[in-house]
mmCIF file of C-alpha atoms in Angstrom:
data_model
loop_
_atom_site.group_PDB
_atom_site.id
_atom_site.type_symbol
_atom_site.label_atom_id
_atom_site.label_comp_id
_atom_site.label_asym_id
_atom_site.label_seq_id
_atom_site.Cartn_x
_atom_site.Cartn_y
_atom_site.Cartn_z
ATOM 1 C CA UNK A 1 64.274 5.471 -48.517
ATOM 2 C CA UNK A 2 60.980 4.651 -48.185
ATOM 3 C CA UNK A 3 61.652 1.038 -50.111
ATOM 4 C CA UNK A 4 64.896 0.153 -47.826
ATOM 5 C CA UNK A 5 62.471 0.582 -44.669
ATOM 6 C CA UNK A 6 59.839 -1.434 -46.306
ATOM 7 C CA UNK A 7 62.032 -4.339 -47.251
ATOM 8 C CA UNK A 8 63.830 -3.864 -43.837
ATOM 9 C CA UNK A 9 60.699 -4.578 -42.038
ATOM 10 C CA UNK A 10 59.789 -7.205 -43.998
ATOM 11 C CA UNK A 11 63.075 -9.014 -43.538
ATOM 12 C CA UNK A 12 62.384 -8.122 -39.750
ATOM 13 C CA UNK A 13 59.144 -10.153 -39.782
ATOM 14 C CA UNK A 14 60.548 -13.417 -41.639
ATOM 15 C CA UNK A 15 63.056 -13.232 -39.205
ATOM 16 C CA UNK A 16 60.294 -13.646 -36.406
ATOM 17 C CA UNK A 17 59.407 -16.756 -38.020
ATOM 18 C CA UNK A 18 62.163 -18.482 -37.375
ATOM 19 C CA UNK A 19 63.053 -20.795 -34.219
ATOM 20 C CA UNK A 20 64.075 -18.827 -31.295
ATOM 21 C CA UNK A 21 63.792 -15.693 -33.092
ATOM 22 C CA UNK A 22 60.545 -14.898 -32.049
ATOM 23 C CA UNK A 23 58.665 -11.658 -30.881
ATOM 24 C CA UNK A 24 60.236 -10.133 -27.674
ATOM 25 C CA UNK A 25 62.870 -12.772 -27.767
ATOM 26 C CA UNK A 26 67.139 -11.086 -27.320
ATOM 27 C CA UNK A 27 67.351 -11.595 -30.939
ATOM 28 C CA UNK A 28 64.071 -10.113 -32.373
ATOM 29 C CA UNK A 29 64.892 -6.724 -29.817
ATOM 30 C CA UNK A 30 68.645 -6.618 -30.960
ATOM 31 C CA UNK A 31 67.422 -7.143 -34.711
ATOM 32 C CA UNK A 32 64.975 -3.977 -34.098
ATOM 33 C CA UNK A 33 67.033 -1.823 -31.811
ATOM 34 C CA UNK A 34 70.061 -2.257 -34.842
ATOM 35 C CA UNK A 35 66.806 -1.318 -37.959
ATOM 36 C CA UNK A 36 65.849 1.624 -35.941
ATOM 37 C CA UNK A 37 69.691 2.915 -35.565
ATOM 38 C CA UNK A 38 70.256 2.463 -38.977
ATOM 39 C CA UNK A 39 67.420 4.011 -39.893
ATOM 40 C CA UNK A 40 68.357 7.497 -37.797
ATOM 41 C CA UNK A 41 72.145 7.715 -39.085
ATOM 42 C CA UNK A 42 70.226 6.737 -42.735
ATOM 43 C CA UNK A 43 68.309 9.550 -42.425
ATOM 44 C CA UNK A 44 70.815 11.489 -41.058
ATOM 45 C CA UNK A 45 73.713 11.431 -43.797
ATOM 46 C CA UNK A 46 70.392 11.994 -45.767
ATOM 47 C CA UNK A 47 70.291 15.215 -44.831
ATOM 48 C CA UNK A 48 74.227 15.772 -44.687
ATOM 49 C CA UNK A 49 73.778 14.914 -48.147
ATOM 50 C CA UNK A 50 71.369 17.205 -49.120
ATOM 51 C CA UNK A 51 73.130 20.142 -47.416
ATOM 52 C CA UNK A 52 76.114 19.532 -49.025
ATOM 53 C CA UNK A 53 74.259 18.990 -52.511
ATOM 54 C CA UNK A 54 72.725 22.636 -51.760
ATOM 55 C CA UNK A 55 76.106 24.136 -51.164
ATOM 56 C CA UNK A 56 77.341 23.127 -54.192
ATOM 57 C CA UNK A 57 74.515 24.079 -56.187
ATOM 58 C CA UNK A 58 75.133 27.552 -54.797
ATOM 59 C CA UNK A 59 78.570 27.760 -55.747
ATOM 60 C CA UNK A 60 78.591 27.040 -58.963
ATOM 61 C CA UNK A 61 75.466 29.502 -59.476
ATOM 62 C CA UNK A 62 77.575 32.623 -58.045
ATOM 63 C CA UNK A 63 80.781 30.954 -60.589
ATOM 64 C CA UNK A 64 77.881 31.540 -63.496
ATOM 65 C CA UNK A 65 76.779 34.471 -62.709
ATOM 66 C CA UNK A 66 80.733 35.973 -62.555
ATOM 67 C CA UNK A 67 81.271 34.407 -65.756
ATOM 68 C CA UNK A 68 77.904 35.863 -67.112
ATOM 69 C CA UNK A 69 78.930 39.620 -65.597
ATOM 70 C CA UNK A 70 82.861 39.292 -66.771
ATOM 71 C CA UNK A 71 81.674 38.242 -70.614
ATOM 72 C CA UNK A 72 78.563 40.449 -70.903
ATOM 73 C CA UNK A 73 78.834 43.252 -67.941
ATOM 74 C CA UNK A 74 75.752 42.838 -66.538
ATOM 75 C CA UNK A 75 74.249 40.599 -64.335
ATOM 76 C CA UNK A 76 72.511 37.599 -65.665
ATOM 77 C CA UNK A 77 68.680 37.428 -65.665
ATOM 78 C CA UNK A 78 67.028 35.262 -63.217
ATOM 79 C CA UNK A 79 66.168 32.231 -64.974
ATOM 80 C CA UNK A 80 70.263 31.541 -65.542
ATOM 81 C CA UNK A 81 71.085 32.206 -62.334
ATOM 82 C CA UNK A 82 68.136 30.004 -61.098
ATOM 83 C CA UNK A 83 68.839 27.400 -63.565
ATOM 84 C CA UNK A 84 73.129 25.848 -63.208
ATOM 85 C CA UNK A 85 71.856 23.384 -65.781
ATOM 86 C CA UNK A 86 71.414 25.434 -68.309
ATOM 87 C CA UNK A 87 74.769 25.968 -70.223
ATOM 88 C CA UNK A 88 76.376 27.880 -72.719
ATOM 89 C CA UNK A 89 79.673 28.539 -74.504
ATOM 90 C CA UNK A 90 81.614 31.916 -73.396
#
């Protein structure tokens, strides 16, 4: 994220340098005004993203821990349930 903003900013500046594209010129505004919105909705389906990423990690920790309980009858111990990378054969 941090690199897209960097190399945004940068390609903002060069921009400047150019011929009627100067600082507080209708070009060098509309160039901003369109980095900052992208930034926000970037940042935004950022954190859709990681919401949904967290749901699904749930999920399929409460689909381990039913297989866990249906094969073996008890519940599994922490670190499995903590841990959906962790795999095994039933």
């Amino acid at each position: 994220m941090e690199e897209i903003k960097k190399r945004m900013e940068k390609d903002n500046l060069d921009n400047r340098k150019k011929p009627g594209c100067e600082k507080g010129t209708g070009v060098d505004g509309s160039r901003t005004n369109m980095t900052n919105s992208l930034t926000k909705k970037f940042k935004g389906l950022m954190i859709d993203f990681q919401a949904l990423r967290q749901k699904i990690q749930d999920e399929y920790r409460k689909v381990v821990e039913r297989r866990v309980m249906t094969v073996t009858g008890t519940r599994p111990d922490e670190e499995l349930s903590l841990n959906p990378a962790l795999e095994f054969e039933l």
